[in-house]
Amino acid sequence: MNCSVTGKTPIIIGWRIHFVLLISRQGKVRLTKWYSPYSQKERTKVIRELSGMILSRGPKLCNFIEWRGLKVVYKRYASLYFCMCVDTEDNELETLEIIHHYVEILDRYFGNVCELDLIFNFHKAYYILDEVLIAGELQESSKKSVARVIAAQDTLIDNAKEQANSLSNMIAQATK
Amino acid sequence: MSSQGGWGSSKEFLDLVKSIGEAKSKAEEERIVAAEIEMLKRRIVEPDVPRKKMKEYIIRLVYVEMLGHDASFGYIQAVKMTHDDNLLLKRSGYLAVTLFLNEDHDLIILIVNTIQKDLKSDNYLVCCAALTAVCKLLNEETIPAVLPQVVELLAHPKELVRKKAVMALHRFHQRSPSSVSHLIPKFRQILCDKDPSVMSAALCALFDLVTADANAYRNLTTSFVSILKQVVEHRLSKLFDYHRTPAPFIQIKILKILALLGAGEKHTSENMYSVLAEVLKRSDAASNIGNAILYECICTITTIHASPRLLEVAAEITSRFLKSENHNYKYMGIDALGRVIKINPDFAEQHQLAVIDCLEDPDDTLKRKTLDLLYKMTKSSNVEVIVEHMISYMRTLNDAHNKTELASRVIELAERFAPSNQWFIQTMNQVFELAGDLVPPKVAHDLMRLLAEGAGEDDEEADSLLRSSAVESYLHVLGEPKLPSVLLQVICWVLGEYGTADGTHSADDIIGRLCDVAESHPGDITVKGYSITAITKICAFEISAGRQVDLIPECRTFIEDLLASHSTDLQQRAYELQAILALSPETVANILPMDASCEDIEVDRNLSFLNEFVESAAANGARSYMPENERSGMSTVVTGTHEQLESSAHALRFEAYEVPKPAAPPPIAAAPAALPFPDFEEQKPESSRSLRKQLAADREPDADSLNPEIVRLRLDGVQKKWGRYSQPQSSSTSTSSLDRRGDHGSDQVTQVGGGHREAVAASSIESGPVSELRQIERKKPQPEISTEKQRLAASLFGGPTASGRFSGSGGAKVSSRPGTVVQPAEKVLPPRPSSGGSKEKASDAGISKQIAAPSIPAPVDLLDMSDDNVPRVMTTAPGNDPFKQLEGLLEPVTTSSALPVPPQTASMDLMSLYDGNPAPSATGPVTTVPDLVSIAAPSSSSGASQSSTNGFPSLMDLGDLSASPFVELTGSVQGQASSKPMSQLKKGPSRQDSLQKDAASRHVGVTPTGTNPALFQDLFG
């Protein structure tokens, strides 16, 4: 929920979602986003601990784990596990839907997203995540508008590329 | 736009990712990353790195850090990149910075300026990038720098920017409420924003504000209700639909806020009833998100002022959750049940079977949640069953966090609801056994107190029965191989106190067991202490009962070990035992009466019982007592704690190493044998008290001579041993070595000024425990050398006595140094007779003899053995120590004791959790409802088949499944006809792309599922 409630954990202040993890079935990290401050050492420990717990769970069990006074909601999509750590008071089903929402947007963006897309374009996954979750809260329930923003940014980048290309062409021509 | 965009961006990076993907082991991965870091370190500092190249390096840094390595060397480059004018680069910079830095990082200050500028940018994308960074990076100090710009952006034409600005303010409020307190009215205004996404951002902020103070926002209730109504009635744009549910995240947020507003407020709650009913009615119980909303409704309904009708619906939904086959719903159902029964406890009856199923489920999360629920519904009638389950679950746990929590719950329940004391004791034993040292010591004390005080009624027989059963159970428990320290302490205490009370066990028997306990835990001083004290008590009980005590050999060895222990505490206890053995039955009965652990001890702090003695001494011409601080030259004497003294000794040892050279040159060094000991002797100048008395009388009116060994004695000992310096000592020094007389004045100066050189000498030769012994020695010197002494020395100094001398000589050197500095004449100091060393030896030797000496009057003797840093006064002297353990017990009684619970024996059947009949567990409608995710259908559309030929069936080809909720999601039109073009259009990658992907994936070795790495694959089941 927020600050007043999370007091029991050392990792405090106001983030509703403490972190987002993407782990492959082999336990490899594909994306990490930390909203609460964790040191690099803690991060490694958290990842190791959680991937151990999550990967060993059977398919029919709940998608929730109570962990260190927080709750980790995870969902497996093909070979990737999407995990979000939230406060115990949060609505787990909702968190599950947030994950799904994110995955749907990824899917729409990459077009039939697969793990490889995320491996090689992890920075794009980050950009999209930043549009879905702001300050550790779910932001936009309209997939279209997220897609629009990302598209706008991409166009901008493409434009920049084109400009750069045309510029270098011009330079090339000029120096001929 | 397609995924391929990233592939070609850099060969190098691609290779890196690929090689990491192919890494066979963690070690190999580490090697690759380490090499990458080295490379990056070199590259990024090269001059004139092209900016585009730099961007790539930064993305690689992000990658490296994501894999858990430190990329801090590159942070500054990321910061620089945010300054770039090119949005593309700027955005990468911001991305990296938000991932790398947290709000208190030093580099943040370098970004603030850029953020300020970017917030004013005309390009809304720049604004957005900056706002995203603002949410993550600013702290209390930097917030004011950007606040005005952020507030301006609240009026930005783009809703995306407005939304992010609201979130930034929300974040500011979380981080530093005072910084935005003047903006709080703004949040109310934003609630009226025409764009739902901005409004929803305001809800986040308002949720926090309402949490902090619901009263201030109660007048917004109607607004929230009307917003929720509009959302539920589907009046928002279809854009905000999620799986055909209108803006579910907004609904959930408002439901949460309503719960806060309506809690305990009848009128406010009544305003919500109709909209809540509407939400319940409209939510789609077949979808996950619909159930999320329903669950949230249950939370709200059970929090606000209850409406019977709504509660009924909530109960119904809860039943459906519980009956579901889906574990997630079961979990939510258990949680919801916990909420509902808070208001209507009878509701649990219908669901007993479902709860039991969950309790026995192999799913750990579900089981734990169920235990939570049971914990909440514990009553005295079902406590036994519930605790039994908790304990058996505790057996399966192995992480400390959960164990501690569960143990504390069991303890709480046991204390609150225990049906009988016997049960309580057994439960506690199990908790101790399982959770061991995770249990707070207070619990152990409570348990001991319960045993000591009995049931609270004056039913001695029941109490002794209870104790006997405790003794029996503990003797049994002792058979277990590994027991935690806390439990052992309790066992020792109980055996000592009640082991022989009912006569079934002989003293030797119990003592033997106690010795075993101590022996099997050689490292645990506390347990040893408990055990020796328990032995003492048993011996005392035997003696006072008039029986002869012949300690078994095992016990003798144990006591001897303790007499030479490193721990003063253990030594003291052992000596007390020895002393008690020598006392008459009457005295012993006085010291350690049977079953008196609950009696109060009156401490006579004024030592009034000594008045007579003092008076007679005064009548015989002794001087009256003078408080310590009035005595001249005593001001520097502090009866400090060991730590203080030791630390000062440590500090001073620096000097000890510096000095030897200046000390060595003097001509007197010709007498080498004498040198090592001068100060040693000075500091233990005499072992005879009379000499000291006399000297003290010479120098000043010293109360010591008067106040015989009761209070002062200990201080004396401390001064001698530990004290930096004391007046009587220096004077005695001067007398014992007359040659020094001449220097005395200057010596005095040195000592008073430096004040602590003796402490150096003293503490460098002694470790803690000696002091007590020495102090006894001083009182009754017995110049014999015994093997006992040597052993003592060995255990104290870690070697033969020679080592004591060794450090003693070190001390001597130290003490000569201040003399050198202050007064060169000191160097002429003649060699001290070496007899000091032997005297010291002799006096040491006396210690044990003297203590064993039976003729000593008990109170005095025992008093002397007490801690030297606590000026403790006592009346029933030897009883002191055992009572110390009971300190906890003497405190005001808390709830744990004297449980007035009737000794009800609840049936051990789990059914007893409920009073009613088991309801047949039927599979409700929910079970048949397909999970969204499990929607699977043979996809025959061309799009799907096309990709499946490549081994990549795509979920998003579901367009042809008209029944699927995805139809709408994917924005495709229903019907077979349109599905093909739709999926083609939407699926960016063509067949060729898929082929490429496939090839690449094989390359990289990331095809974990074998054929299909597509994320949505599992949706096909």
Short mmCIF file of C-alpha atoms in Angstrom, two decimals, chain B residues 800-963:
data_model
loop_
_atom_site.label_atom_id
_atom_site.label_comp_id
_atom_site.label_asym_id
_atom_site.label_seq_id
_atom_site.Cartn_x
_atom_site.Cartn_y
_atom_site.Cartn_z
CA PRO B 800 52.35 -20.72 33.03
CA THR B 801 52.78 -17.96 35.57
CA ALA B 802 55.81 -16.84 33.73
CA SER B 803 53.62 -15.12 31.24
CA GLY B 804 52.21 -13.08 34.03
CA ARG B 805 55.64 -11.89 34.86
CA PHE B 806 56.29 -11.15 31.33
CA SER B 807 53.52 -8.72 30.97
CA GLY B 808 54.29 -7.50 34.41
CA SER B 809 57.64 -6.36 33.19
CA GLY B 810 55.91 -4.63 30.34
CA GLY B 811 53.88 -2.80 32.86
CA ALA B 812 56.94 -1.75 34.72
CA LYS B 813 58.39 -0.18 31.67
CA VAL B 814 55.29 1.73 31.04
CA SER B 815 55.11 3.13 34.44
CA SER B 816 58.66 4.31 34.33
CA ARG B 817 57.91 6.42 31.36
CA PRO B 818 55.82 9.18 32.80
CA GLY B 819 58.49 9.48 35.41
CA THR B 820 61.07 10.03 32.74
CA VAL B 821 59.08 12.70 31.19
CA VAL B 822 58.00 14.57 34.19
CA GLN B 823 61.00 14.19 36.33
CA PRO B 824 64.27 12.75 35.12
CA ALA B 825 65.24 11.94 38.65
CA GLU B 826 62.88 9.06 38.44
CA LYS B 827 65.47 7.26 36.43
CA VAL B 828 67.63 6.99 39.42
CA LEU B 829 65.01 4.87 40.92
CA PRO B 830 66.74 1.92 42.45
CA PRO B 831 65.84 -1.60 41.60
CA ARG B 832 62.94 -2.93 43.50
CA PRO B 833 63.55 -6.14 45.34
CA SER B 834 62.30 -8.97 43.26
CA SER B 835 60.51 -10.43 46.17
CA GLY B 836 57.45 -8.61 44.92
CA GLY B 837 57.07 -11.22 42.30
CA SER B 838 57.15 -14.06 44.66
CA LYS B 839 54.84 -12.32 47.02
CA GLU B 840 52.42 -11.96 44.29
CA LYS B 841 52.77 -15.56 43.57
CA ALA B 842 52.26 -16.48 47.12
CA SER B 843 49.21 -14.41 47.51
CA ASP B 844 47.75 -15.84 44.39
CA ALA B 845 48.24 -19.21 45.81
CA GLY B 846 46.19 -18.44 48.80
CA ILE B 847 43.07 -17.81 46.94
CA SER B 848 41.51 -21.13 46.62
CA LYS B 849 42.48 -22.31 50.05
CA GLN B 850 41.00 -19.34 51.58
CA ILE B 851 37.76 -19.66 49.84
CA ALA B 852 37.38 -23.22 50.75
CA ALA B 853 38.08 -22.38 54.33
CA PRO B 854 34.96 -23.39 56.18
CA SER B 855 35.36 -21.07 59.06
CA ILE B 856 34.51 -17.94 57.17
CA PRO B 857 31.19 -16.50 58.11
CA ALA B 858 28.99 -16.99 55.15
CA PRO B 859 27.63 -13.55 54.42
CA VAL B 860 30.99 -11.90 54.31
CA ASP B 861 32.54 -14.51 52.24
CA LEU B 862 29.85 -14.58 49.68
CA LEU B 863 29.60 -10.92 49.52
CA ASP B 864 33.18 -10.68 48.57
CA MET B 865 32.63 -12.94 45.73
CA SER B 866 30.01 -10.88 44.19
CA ASP B 867 30.66 -8.72 41.21
CA ASP B 868 33.16 -6.08 41.82
CA ASN B 869 31.64 -3.46 39.63
CA VAL B 870 28.26 -3.46 41.19
CA PRO B 871 28.18 -2.10 44.66
CA ARG B 872 25.57 -4.59 45.60
CA VAL B 873 24.32 -4.93 49.10
CA MET B 874 22.58 -7.96 50.21
CA THR B 875 20.71 -9.44 53.02
CA THR B 876 20.35 -13.05 52.22
CA ALA B 877 23.72 -13.12 50.71
CA PRO B 878 24.13 -16.44 48.96
CA GLY B 879 20.58 -16.47 47.76
CA ASN B 880 21.48 -13.55 45.64
CA ASP B 881 22.62 -15.41 42.67
CA PRO B 882 19.80 -17.80 42.15
CA PHE B 883 17.41 -14.96 42.54
CA LYS B 884 19.15 -13.02 39.94
CA GLN B 885 17.89 -15.46 37.41
CA LEU B 886 14.44 -14.79 38.57
CA GLU B 887 14.62 -11.14 37.97
CA GLY B 888 12.25 -11.55 35.13
CA LEU B 889 9.88 -13.42 37.31
CA LEU B 890 9.67 -10.78 39.90
CA GLU B 891 8.35 -8.24 37.50
CA PRO B 892 4.70 -7.51 37.38
CA VAL B 893 2.79 -10.41 36.10
CA THR B 894 1.59 -10.24 32.56
CA THR B 895 -1.20 -12.05 30.90
CA SER B 896 0.68 -15.22 30.47
CA SER B 897 0.43 -16.37 34.00
CA ALA B 898 -2.55 -17.58 35.82
CA LEU B 899 -4.66 -18.22 32.85
CA PRO B 900 -8.20 -18.33 34.00
CA VAL B 901 -9.18 -20.48 31.14
CA PRO B 902 -11.19 -23.48 32.16
CA PRO B 903 -9.33 -26.66 31.42
CA GLN B 904 -11.58 -27.50 28.60
CA THR B 905 -10.54 -30.42 26.56
CA ALA B 906 -11.57 -29.57 23.12
CA SER B 907 -11.89 -32.43 20.81
CA MET B 908 -8.84 -32.91 18.72
CA ASP B 909 -10.94 -33.15 15.67
CA LEU B 910 -10.37 -30.39 13.25
CA MET B 911 -14.08 -30.08 12.94
CA SER B 912 -14.09 -28.52 16.29
CA LEU B 913 -12.94 -25.37 14.64
CA TYR B 914 -16.47 -24.97 13.74
CA ASP B 915 -19.54 -25.77 15.63
CA GLY B 916 -21.76 -26.80 12.84
CA ASN B 917 -21.99 -29.58 10.40
CA PRO B 918 -19.59 -29.97 7.58
CA ALA B 919 -20.90 -28.54 4.42
CA PRO B 920 -20.38 -30.69 1.43
CA SER B 921 -17.74 -29.08 -0.68
CA ALA B 922 -19.16 -28.64 -4.05
CA THR B 923 -17.51 -27.23 -7.03
CA GLY B 924 -19.05 -23.91 -7.59
CA PRO B 925 -19.60 -22.10 -10.76
CA VAL B 926 -16.17 -20.62 -10.63
CA THR B 927 -14.50 -23.85 -11.23
CA THR B 928 -16.06 -24.25 -14.54
CA VAL B 929 -15.19 -20.80 -15.57
CA PRO B 930 -12.16 -20.94 -17.72
CA ASP B 931 -9.25 -18.93 -16.61
CA LEU B 932 -8.47 -16.22 -19.01
CA VAL B 933 -5.13 -17.64 -19.51
CA SER B 934 -6.30 -21.08 -20.24
CA ILE B 935 -8.35 -20.07 -23.17
CA ALA B 936 -7.15 -22.40 -25.74
CA ALA B 937 -8.53 -23.29 -29.02
CA PRO B 938 -7.30 -24.87 -32.11
CA SER B 939 -6.21 -21.95 -34.15
CA SER B 940 -6.71 -22.64 -37.73
CA SER B 941 -6.35 -19.15 -38.96
CA SER B 942 -3.79 -18.67 -41.56
CA GLY B 943 -1.79 -16.33 -39.43
CA ALA B 944 -1.39 -18.90 -36.78
CA SER B 945 -0.65 -21.74 -39.03
CA GLN B 946 1.83 -19.68 -40.83
CA SER B 947 3.79 -18.97 -37.78
CA SER B 948 3.42 -22.44 -36.42
CA THR B 949 5.25 -23.73 -39.38
CA ASN B 950 8.15 -21.86 -38.02
CA GLY B 951 7.55 -23.25 -34.61
CA PHE B 952 6.16 -19.97 -33.37
CA PRO B 953 2.47 -20.13 -32.91
CA SER B 954 1.41 -16.78 -31.73
CA LEU B 955 -1.10 -16.12 -29.12
CA MET B 956 -2.20 -12.93 -30.59
CA ASP B 957 -3.58 -14.81 -33.47
CA LEU B 958 -6.50 -15.54 -31.29
CA GLY B 959 -8.43 -13.07 -33.27
CA ASP B 960 -10.42 -15.87 -34.77
CA LEU B 961 -11.73 -17.05 -31.48
CA SER B 962 -14.83 -15.09 -31.23
CA ALA B 963 -15.50 -16.34 -27.72
#
